[in-house]
Amino acid sequence: MHHPWLAVFLLATVHTTSAIADESQSVFNINVLRGGQTIYDESSEKWYKFNSTIKRVAVIGAGPAGLQAAATFSQHNFTVRLFERAPGPGGNWLYSEEVPVRESYPDAPAIEERWIPEELPASEYYNDGDEGLTLDSRWREHWQPRSIWNTLHTNSPAVITELPDVPYPPDHSWVISAHTIGAHVRAYASIHNLNANDNSSVHSYSTRVEKLSKKSDGNGWTLTLKHLKKLEEPDRLKATWWIEDFDAVFVAPGPYTSPHVPEIDGLLQWSEVRDVNDPTRFSVYHSRVYRRPERYRGKNVLVVGVGTSGSEIARDIAPVANKVYASHKEYADWDTLHPFQRRSFRRFPQETEFLPQISHFEPLSSLDDGIKDGKIYLVNGTIILATGYKRNNPFHLSVLNETFGIDSSPPPSDVFTGPALKYVHWTGHFIPDPTLAFSTVRPWTAGQYQYYGQAKVWEGTAHLPNESEMWAQYNSTRYTFFRGLFGTGPSEAIVRQYVTWLNNESLENGGRLVGPWPVQNREVFSFYANQEWEKDYISKENFTAFENIPDHQWTEKDIWDISVLEDEFW
């Protein structure tokens, strides 16, 4: 069959593993020199001891996690600096009609070296066309517009997608839009004086962290920063580089920053083809640039992959497309699919025609043949690679590789695949040096506990176990199963763990007590899950049953079998 107007979407299901891999062979010996800082031999000490008082804290990223962390640290009287490469707060929920610059073919390295002037501070002015780059492309490369589209709606209810202090309007829609969530996050930033238009010494937007490294004396961290500013007259950009020193650093850049380009035979050649109707655009690009369906009007669209993004983009395009196809790998049977996989299949438009998995792209000899004989030829069409994101935290990798000399394999090719951040305790602290911390929980639900705990540890009203015990917990199944879809065993475990730990520390050392997730929200969440996900998949019993399980039984029974992969298709 000949299909002269083809738009091909490659969409990959996001994968995850059940737990952090056993790192027992990688545990470091204590009482060694790391980056110039001597870590005490704590074999006889119960708690970890910091070498110096923590006063200045840097927060990298102004999404739901970074904003909460910055607000919490400020409330605990730290001197906080919040750095965000985008021009405003929101993280992945900062919608823009601007799109990211073209991704690398093949995949970019896990850690990309950026040019930094030899002497800092420094400034440089850019004119249009300098080094063959437009001002627009320089600007977009710097702030990296986010990968959400205009009609995107979340697949989680408001009760588990809500920041403290700024409730959604009481008449909000049952399924909330990306624009509503973005406004919600900006409202949180505003009430904490963290929005871009707030007169505050805390935040620095349009500022990218170029490098994170230990200070030469081993006590604290140095951030190398680059700020980009649009100048109206004349039409130029001004770049400014400088460094700032901190006692501690919190990292929350978000998971959707490094697009993954798959290794498919023939794809590299196809990626060089320009769009027939608009030579300024390529015909192959990652799905993160998708914004609106209008450009696919009248085309035949092939969606390769049937995950959440695939089904939702197909629904967005179907009303204007001539035909929607979806290609997927072979599955054993319907009943063995994860509930979110079944949901994604059901979300595809009814008129979708499903096809087998595409194996490769034929060499390009002509651009005029359309689709025929079961082969795909690019004829005035578009290939969108919605093939996921690398779990690539460049700050974590650079600290492992450069600061501590720890060999770290490249990150998994998919945002949820493979182990979580290496050598990071369940509290989010980096075990070799807990003055570095990461956001490792879902910020909407468990974030308030984690960031409060990190603030208490750094101010001295909560304690981390000594380093030997942190490594023991890191390698324990009991502590590495704190993950999974909200309302299931692992997510209940991490909340109970945090509430107990924080309240015990506050009782002994002072501080606010915290409560568990509001009981009254369980019914709302359960009803939503049954309506929007799958009937009888989540119920109130998910919460009440776990209340009667002591922590030493958390890894027993079958509670993990039903939940450990439940964030795979989120």
XYZ file of N, CA and C in Angstrom, residues 213-354:
426
model
N 32.459 20.760 41.593
C 33.693 20.121 42.021
C 33.961 20.430 43.492
N 34.760 19.581 44.134
C 35.152 19.808 45.516
C 36.126 20.983 45.584
N 36.040 21.755 46.659
C 37.013 22.814 46.873
C 38.396 22.213 47.098
N 39.402 23.007 46.848
C 40.771 22.496 46.922
C 41.133 21.989 48.311
N 40.524 22.586 49.361
C 40.839 22.128 50.718
C 39.960 20.964 51.152
N 39.058 20.514 50.282
C 38.225 19.361 50.583
C 36.991 19.663 51.385
N 36.844 20.887 51.864
C 35.678 21.263 52.664
C 34.751 22.141 51.841
N 33.717 21.549 51.316
C 32.759 22.313 50.537
C 32.899 22.093 49.044
N 32.097 22.844 48.288
C 31.964 22.638 46.856
C 32.088 23.961 46.113
N 32.588 23.873 44.878
C 32.670 25.035 44.000
C 31.792 24.799 42.780
N 30.893 25.738 42.504
C 30.045 25.693 41.320
C 30.551 26.707 40.304
N 30.789 26.243 39.082
C 31.108 27.131 37.971
C 29.818 27.397 37.214
N 29.456 28.674 37.068
C 28.130 29.060 36.593
C 28.212 29.891 35.328
N 27.164 29.766 34.492
C 27.058 30.571 33.263
C 25.643 31.124 33.159
N 25.554 32.441 33.099
C 24.268 33.125 32.947
C 24.186 33.689 31.530
N 23.041 33.512 30.883
C 22.833 34.035 29.533
C 21.690 35.037 29.576
N 21.913 36.207 29.001
C 20.930 37.289 29.042
C 20.694 37.835 27.643
N 19.429 38.038 27.309
C 19.068 38.643 26.034
C 19.208 40.158 26.138
N 19.929 40.740 25.182
C 20.074 42.188 25.107
C 19.228 42.700 23.955
N 18.378 43.690 24.211
C 17.452 44.167 23.181
C 18.146 45.049 22.152
N 19.002 45.943 22.575
C 19.676 46.853 21.652
C 21.175 46.850 21.933
N 22.009 46.424 20.994
C 21.597 45.734 19.778
C 21.143 44.307 20.090
N 20.680 43.593 19.087
C 20.157 42.242 19.267
C 21.329 41.291 19.501
N 21.647 41.079 20.778
C 22.782 40.235 21.137
C 22.451 39.428 22.387
N 23.346 38.501 22.707
C 23.288 37.763 23.960
C 24.556 38.056 24.747
N 24.404 38.158 26.053
C 25.560 38.331 26.915
C 25.707 37.111 27.817
N 26.877 36.482 27.767
C 27.187 35.341 28.629
C 28.137 35.794 29.727
N 27.847 35.367 30.950
C 28.691 35.697 32.091
C 29.023 34.423 32.851
N 30.314 34.213 33.128
C 30.765 33.053 33.901
C 31.326 33.521 35.239
N 31.091 32.758 36.286
C 31.691 33.036 37.588
C 31.624 31.773 38.438
N 32.217 31.818 39.605
C 32.182 30.675 40.520
C 31.614 31.130 41.856
N 30.998 30.185 42.579
C 30.526 30.408 43.938
C 30.840 29.164 44.758
N 31.193 29.374 46.010
C 31.537 28.278 46.919
C 30.397 28.020 47.899
N 30.222 26.733 48.249
C 29.142 26.341 49.148
C 29.626 25.248 50.096
N 28.954 25.185 51.222
C 29.239 24.127 52.185
C 28.521 22.827 51.829
N 27.367 22.944 51.151
C 26.585 21.763 50.764
C 25.853 22.066 49.471
N 25.507 21.019 48.743
C 24.834 21.160 47.448
C 23.706 20.146 47.351
N 22.556 20.609 46.884
C 21.395 19.746 46.621
C 21.140 19.757 45.122
N 20.975 18.559 44.533
C 20.878 18.423 43.084
C 19.520 17.850 42.699
N 18.784 18.581 41.841
C 17.481 18.111 41.360
C 17.247 18.621 39.950
N 18.025 18.139 38.949
C 17.870 18.650 37.585
C 16.689 18.067 36.833
N 16.042 17.032 37.399
C 14.926 16.392 36.712
C 15.386 15.261 35.818
N 14.483 14.319 35.499
C 14.877 13.125 34.753
C 14.802 13.253 33.236
N 14.195 14.324 32.722
C 13.935 14.396 31.281
C 14.818 15.439 30.618
N 16.133 15.305 30.816
C 17.060 16.290 30.283
C 17.957 15.747 29.180
N 18.117 14.442 29.095
C 19.051 13.846 28.138
C 18.318 12.866 27.233
N 17.874 13.307 26.068
C 17.109 12.420 25.173
C 17.956 11.253 24.692
N 17.307 10.129 24.554
C 17.984 8.926 24.094
C 17.663 8.675 22.629
N 18.710 8.526 21.825
C 18.573 8.166 20.414
C 18.916 6.689 20.280
N 17.990 5.863 19.838
C 18.226 4.415 19.794
C 19.187 4.015 18.688
N 19.775 2.855 18.882
C 20.657 2.294 17.857
C 19.826 1.396 16.942
N 19.314 1.980 15.877
C 18.522 1.243 14.893
C 19.251 1.317 13.562
N 19.442 0.191 12.933
C 20.147 0.152 11.655
C 19.514 1.122 10.668
N 20.343 1.971 10.073
C 19.870 2.908 9.061
C 19.396 4.239 9.588
N 19.204 4.353 10.897
C 18.643 5.580 11.448
C 19.596 6.760 11.311
N 20.895 6.512 11.451
C 21.845 7.608 11.382
C 21.777 8.318 10.038
N 21.664 7.563 8.945
C 21.558 8.177 7.629
C 20.254 8.959 7.495
N 19.186 8.378 7.978
C 17.890 9.048 7.893
C 17.865 10.341 8.699
N 18.643 10.398 9.758
C 18.623 11.588 10.607
C 19.167 12.816 9.907
N 19.850 12.627 8.777
C 20.441 13.750 8.061
C 19.488 14.367 7.042
N 18.314 13.772 6.878
C 17.371 14.237 5.858
C 16.577 15.435 6.375
N 16.423 16.439 5.531
C 15.649 17.627 5.878
C 14.179 17.434 5.505
N 13.323 18.170 6.195
C 11.898 18.141 5.901
C 11.654 18.707 4.510
N 10.828 18.015 3.703
C 10.587 18.421 2.320
C 9.906 19.785 2.258
N 8.928 19.999 3.123
C 8.173 21.252 3.089
C 8.886 22.397 3.795
N 9.777 22.098 4.722
C 10.474 23.129 5.487
C 11.916 22.699 5.689
N 12.819 23.093 4.776
C 14.222 22.663 4.842
C 14.946 23.109 6.115
N 14.373 24.030 6.895
C 15.015 24.423 8.147
C 14.846 23.351 9.211
N 13.951 22.417 8.966
C 13.700 21.355 9.934
C 14.235 20.029 9.413
N 14.662 19.186 10.368
C 15.040 17.828 10.007
C 13.795 16.950 9.986
N 13.909 15.834 9.294
C 12.786 14.906 9.221
C 12.823 13.861 10.316
N 13.918 13.801 11.048
C 14.043 12.885 12.177
C 14.388 13.708 13.405
N 13.649 13.559 14.464
C 13.941 14.283 15.697
C 13.260 13.602 16.859
N 13.695 13.969 18.059
C 13.178 13.352 19.277
C 11.806 13.933 19.618
N 10.982 13.137 20.287
C 9.611 13.550 20.607
C 9.542 14.740 21.552
N 10.640 15.101 22.190
C 10.600 16.228 23.120
C 10.287 17.542 22.424
N 10.379 17.573 21.083
C 10.047 18.813 20.373
C 8.577 18.863 19.972
N 7.819 17.803 20.239
C 6.402 17.802 19.861
C 5.638 18.815 20.702
N 4.837 19.660 20.022
C 4.058 20.679 20.712
C 2.576 20.634 20.332
N 2.295 20.604 19.025
C 0.913 20.690 18.552
C 0.710 19.755 17.363
N -0.530 19.305 17.107
C -0.776 18.321 16.047
C -0.949 18.912 14.655
N -1.074 20.235 14.541
C -1.480 20.821 13.257
C -0.547 20.478 12.102
N 0.741 20.353 12.355
C 1.688 20.104 11.262
C 1.532 18.703 10.680
N 0.736 17.830 11.327
C 0.536 16.465 10.827
C -0.827 16.287 10.171
N -1.477 17.389 9.870
C -2.801 17.327 9.253
C -2.738 16.591 7.912
N -3.647 15.608 7.745
C -3.750 14.867 6.504
C -2.685 13.814 6.293
N -1.809 13.627 7.236
C -0.738 12.657 7.067
C -1.116 11.296 7.658
N -0.409 10.273 7.206
C -0.499 8.955 7.814
C 0.599 8.856 8.863
N 0.232 8.605 10.090
C 1.167 8.660 11.210
C 1.392 7.259 11.765
N 2.640 6.886 11.832
C 2.996 5.595 12.423
C 3.643 5.826 13.778
N 3.049 5.290 14.827
C 3.581 5.368 16.184
C 4.259 4.042 16.495
N 5.561 4.095 16.734
C 6.306 2.878 17.047
C 6.564 2.848 18.548
N 5.894 1.938 19.239
C 5.939 1.899 20.692
C 4.582 2.284 21.248
N 4.147 1.603 22.270
C 2.781 1.789 22.763
C 2.751 2.141 24.248
N 3.737 2.898 24.694
C 3.733 3.370 26.069
C 2.832 4.576 26.237
N 2.936 5.219 27.382
C 2.066 6.348 27.693
C 2.211 7.481 26.698
N 3.448 7.867 26.377
C 3.647 8.962 25.427
C 3.097 8.605 24.056
N 3.311 7.369 23.640
C 2.818 6.949 22.332
C 1.314 7.066 22.215
N 0.610 6.561 23.200
C -0.852 6.586 23.132
C -1.387 8.008 23.228
N -0.758 8.851 24.080
C -1.277 10.208 24.260
C -1.001 11.087 23.052
N 0.156 10.962 22.432
C 0.434 11.733 21.221
C -0.443 11.247 20.082
N -0.684 9.932 20.011
C -1.586 9.407 18.985
C -2.986 9.996 19.142
N -3.458 10.108 20.375
C -4.779 10.705 20.626
C -4.794 12.180 20.211
N -3.670 12.845 20.384
C -3.600 14.257 20.032
C -3.615 14.462 18.522
N -3.004 13.554 17.798
C -2.860 13.698 16.349
C -4.048 13.125 15.583
N -4.695 12.128 16.125
C -5.748 11.397 15.403
C -6.815 12.293 14.781
N -7.315 13.345 15.470
C -8.373 14.163 14.862
C -7.975 14.870 13.569
N -6.672 15.094 13.354
C -6.244 15.815 12.147
C -5.513 14.918 11.168
N -5.035 13.760 11.611
C -4.277 12.867 10.739
C -5.211 12.100 9.819
N -4.670 11.657 8.700
C -5.444 10.825 7.786
C -5.573 9.405 8.325
N -4.482 8.890 8.894
C -4.477 7.534 9.408
C -3.431 7.411 10.511
N -3.742 6.658 11.571
C -2.803 6.436 12.672
C -2.477 4.952 12.743
N -1.179 4.642 12.670
C -0.696 3.281 12.853
C 0.105 3.228 14.148
N 0.176 2.061 14.746
C 1.005 1.878 15.939
C 1.728 0.553 15.839
N 3.045 0.596 15.960
C 3.861 -0.609 15.882
C 4.387 -0.947 17.268
N 4.350 -2.223 17.623
C 4.798 -2.618 18.950
C 5.418 -4.002 18.895
N 6.255 -4.277 19.894
C 6.861 -5.590 19.969
C 5.815 -6.627 20.369
N 6.157 -7.877 20.194
C 5.217 -8.950 20.482
C 5.139 -9.208 21.990
N 3.915 -9.351 22.495
C 3.685 -9.664 23.901
C 3.043 -11.042 24.010
N 3.334 -11.718 25.134
C 2.840 -13.084 25.311
C 1.315 -13.125 25.278
N 0.678 -12.408 26.187
C -0.775 -12.335 26.184
C -1.196 -11.121 27.002
N -2.430 -10.741 26.829
C -2.965 -9.521 27.429
C -2.880 -9.548 28.953
N -3.174 -10.676 29.554
C -3.240 -10.759 31.008
C -1.880 -10.600 31.674
N -0.799 -10.860 30.944
C 0.530 -10.738 31.537
C 1.079 -9.315 31.445
N 0.402 -8.455 30.735
C 0.864 -7.077 30.623
C 0.653 -6.333 31.940
N 1.526 -5.379 32.188
C 1.353 -4.520 33.340
C 0.085 -3.686 33.148
N -0.649 -3.364 34.216
C -1.873 -2.572 34.070
C -1.676 -1.271 33.310
N -0.522 -0.633 33.453
C -0.297 0.605 32.708
C -0.062 0.324 31.230
N 0.485 -0.836 30.881
C 0.579 -1.214 29.475
C -0.810 -1.403 28.883
N -1.652 -2.118 29.607
C -3.015 -2.315 29.115
C -3.739 -0.972 28.975
N -3.514 -0.084 29.939
C -4.136 1.232 29.867
C -3.679 1.983 28.613
N -2.386 1.920 28.311
C -1.879 2.618 27.131
C -2.505 2.077 25.854
N -2.632 0.755 25.752
C -3.296 0.176 24.582
C -4.728 0.696 24.468
N -5.426 0.729 25.588
C -6.818 1.191 25.561
C -6.934 2.665 25.228
N -5.886 3.445 25.493
C -5.931 4.877 25.249
C -5.709 5.239 23.780
N -5.211 4.309 22.983
C -5.046 4.612 21.567
C -6.404 4.868 20.917
N -6.461 5.779 19.963
C -7.727 6.017 19.251
C -8.273 4.724 18.657
N -9.572 4.615 18.617
C -10.205 3.383 18.160
C -9.807 3.030 16.737
N -9.576 4.052 15.916
C -9.257 3.799 14.509
C -7.800 3.411 14.282
N -7.004 3.310 15.334
C -5.591 2.956 15.188
C -5.439 1.559 14.603
N -4.548 1.417 13.659
C -4.213 0.104 13.099
C -2.852 -0.320 13.655
N -2.818 -1.455 14.366
C -1.585 -1.906 14.995
C -0.771 -2.764 14.025
